[in-house]
Coordinates of C-alpha atoms in Angstrom, one line a residue:
M1 CA 0.0 0.0 0.0
N2 CA 2.8 2.4 0.8
A3 CA 4.6 1.8 -2.5
R4 CA 1.3 2.4 -4.3
T5 CA 0.8 5.7 -2.6
T6 CA 4.4 6.7 -3.4
R7 CA 3.8 5.8 -7.1
T8 CA 0.5 7.8 -7.2
L9 CA 2.2 10.8 -5.6
A10 CA 5.1 10.6 -8.1
A11 CA 2.7 10.4 -11.0
A12 CA 0.8 13.4 -9.7
L13 CA 4.0 15.4 -9.2
S14 CA 5.1 14.5 -12.7
L15 CA 1.8 15.6 -14.2
T16 CA 2.0 18.9 -12.2
A17 CA 5.5 19.5 -13.5
A18 CA 4.5 18.8 -17.1
L19 CA 1.6 21.2 -16.9
A20 CA 3.8 23.9 -15.3
I21 CA 6.4 23.5 -18.0
S22 CA 3.8 23.6 -20.8
G23 CA 2.5 26.9 -19.4
C24 CA -0.7 28.4 -21.0
S25 CA -0.4 26.5 -24.3
G26 CA -4.1 26.1 -24.2
S27 CA -6.5 23.2 -24.6
E28 CA -9.2 22.6 -27.1
D29 CA -11.9 23.4 -24.5
G30 CA -10.1 26.6 -23.4
A31 CA -10.0 25.5 -19.8
S32 CA -6.4 26.4 -19.3
E33 CA -6.5 29.9 -20.9
A34 CA -5.9 32.7 -18.5
A35 CA -9.0 34.7 -17.7
P36 CA -8.9 38.3 -19.1
T37 CA -9.0 41.1 -16.5
V38 CA -11.4 44.0 -16.7
S39 CA -10.8 47.6 -15.5
G40 CA -12.8 50.8 -15.6
A41 CA -16.1 49.1 -16.2
F42 CA -19.1 51.5 -16.1
M43 CA -22.5 52.3 -17.5
P44 CA -23.7 55.8 -18.0
Q45 CA -27.1 56.2 -16.3
P46 CA -29.7 55.3 -19.0
V47 CA -32.1 58.0 -20.2
N48 CA -34.9 55.4 -20.3
D49 CA -35.6 51.7 -20.1
K50 CA -35.0 51.1 -23.8
M51 CA -31.2 50.9 -24.0
A52 CA -27.9 51.5 -22.3
G53 CA -24.2 51.2 -23.1
A54 CA -21.3 49.5 -21.2
F55 CA -17.7 50.5 -21.4
M56 CA -14.5 49.0 -20.0
V57 CA -11.0 47.8 -20.8
I58 CA -10.5 44.0 -21.2
K59 CA -6.9 43.0 -20.8
N60 CA -5.5 39.7 -22.1
D61 CA -2.3 38.7 -20.4
S62 CA -2.3 35.4 -22.3
G63 CA 0.0 34.8 -25.2
T64 CA -3.1 33.6 -27.1
A65 CA -5.5 35.9 -28.9
D66 CA -9.1 35.5 -27.8
K67 CA -12.5 37.0 -28.8
L68 CA -15.3 38.5 -26.8
T69 CA -18.3 36.5 -28.1
G70 CA -21.2 37.3 -25.8
V71 CA -22.5 39.1 -22.8
T72 CA -25.3 38.3 -20.4
S73 CA -26.9 40.2 -17.5
P74 CA -30.0 40.0 -15.3
L75 CA -30.8 43.6 -16.4
S76 CA -31.6 42.6 -20.0
D77 CA -32.2 39.6 -22.1
D78 CA -30.7 41.3 -25.2
L79 CA -27.1 42.4 -24.9
Q80 CA -25.2 43.1 -28.1
I81 CA -21.6 43.6 -29.0
H82 CA -21.2 46.7 -31.1
E83 CA -18.4 47.8 -33.3
T84 CA -18.0 51.4 -34.4
K85 CA -16.3 52.0 -37.8
N86 CA -16.3 55.3 -39.7
Q87 CA -18.7 56.7 -37.0
K88 CA -21.2 54.0 -37.7
M89 CA -22.3 51.5 -35.1
Q90 CA -23.2 48.0 -36.0
Q91 CA -23.8 44.7 -34.1
V92 CA -21.1 42.1 -34.5
P93 CA -20.8 38.5 -33.3
S94 CA -17.5 39.1 -31.6
L95 CA -14.6 41.5 -31.0
D96 CA -10.9 40.5 -30.9
V97 CA -9.0 40.6 -27.7
P98 CA -5.3 40.5 -28.8
A99 CA -2.7 38.3 -27.2
N100 CA -0.8 40.3 -24.5
G101 CA -3.0 43.2 -25.4
E102 CA -6.4 44.8 -24.6
L103 CA -9.8 45.6 -26.0
K104 CA -11.1 49.0 -25.2
L105 CA -14.8 49.4 -25.1
E106 CA -15.4 53.2 -25.0
R107 CA -17.8 55.9 -26.0
G108 CA -17.6 56.6 -29.7
G109 CA -15.9 53.2 -30.2
D110 CA -16.6 49.6 -29.7
H111 CA -19.0 48.9 -26.8
I112 CA -21.7 46.7 -25.3
M113 CA -25.4 47.6 -25.7
F114 CA -28.2 46.6 -23.4
M115 CA -31.5 46.6 -25.3
G116 CA -34.9 46.5 -23.5
L117 CA -33.8 47.1 -19.9
K118 CA -35.9 45.3 -17.2
S119 CA -35.4 48.3 -14.9
T120 CA -33.6 51.7 -15.1
P121 CA -30.5 51.8 -12.9
T122 CA -29.5 55.1 -11.3
V123 CA -26.1 56.7 -10.4
G124 CA -24.4 54.7 -7.7
D125 CA -26.1 51.4 -8.6
K126 CA -24.0 48.4 -9.8
V127 CA -25.0 46.2 -12.7
T128 CA -23.7 42.7 -13.0
I129 CA -22.7 41.3 -16.4
E130 CA -20.9 38.1 -17.5
L131 CA -18.5 38.3 -20.4
R132 CA -18.1 35.2 -22.6
F133 CA -15.0 34.5 -24.6
E134 CA -14.1 32.1 -27.3
K135 CA -11.2 30.5 -25.4
A136 CA -11.1 31.8 -21.8
G137 CA -13.8 31.1 -19.3
P138 CA -16.6 33.5 -18.5
V139 CA -15.7 36.6 -16.4
K140 CA -18.2 38.3 -14.1
V141 CA -18.0 42.1 -14.0
E142 CA -19.7 44.8 -12.0
L143 CA -20.5 48.0 -13.9
D144 CA -20.6 51.2 -11.8
V145 CA -23.6 53.3 -12.9
K146 CA -22.2 56.8 -13.5
E147 CA -23.5 60.2 -14.5
R148 CA -24.7 60.4 -18.1
T149 CA -21.8 62.7 -19.0
Y150 CA -19.1 60.4 -17.5
T151 CA -16.6 59.3 -20.1
G152 CA -14.3 57.0 -18.1
Q153 CA -10.7 57.3 -17.3
A154 CA -8.7 55.9 -20.1
P155 CA -5.1 55.7 -18.8
T156 CA -3.7 56.2 -22.3
S157 CA -5.9 59.2 -23.1
T158 CA -4.6 62.8 -22.5
A159 CA -8.1 64.2 -23.1
G160 CA -10.7 64.2 -20.4
N161 CA -13.3 66.2 -18.6
G162 CA -11.9 65.9 -15.2
H163 CA -13.9 62.9 -14.0

């Protein structure tokens, strides 16, 4: 029995070492992909219960590119990923999250749209969403509901309105 336990422990250690050496090479089901991190997540207070936007920076520290493929929230049954090109907004099935890079969802650019809100959040509320990715697992995010004029604090931007 003792020799069997030793062999089992040795096999487990070998497997652990092999996984550590392989790093984040990924698996077909995406289970080993590093989860993206999110910063600056907010929603401007909606004007009505018809629609609202969500903005944030999604950072991918993985060496593998990924895609934002979906968003869910208790606030709406219809969340859409929108791309903005040439000042025209359109729904898209996904947005790229580059390897060792970030996807900026910001006013006037790519963003998430809530359609048909179940309630109208006000400044100070928090709205929960879950981001879905092609490779990484789902990520839960809390959006801070801000004033309608709030633009966020993009660290790479030199412009701003003092918020």
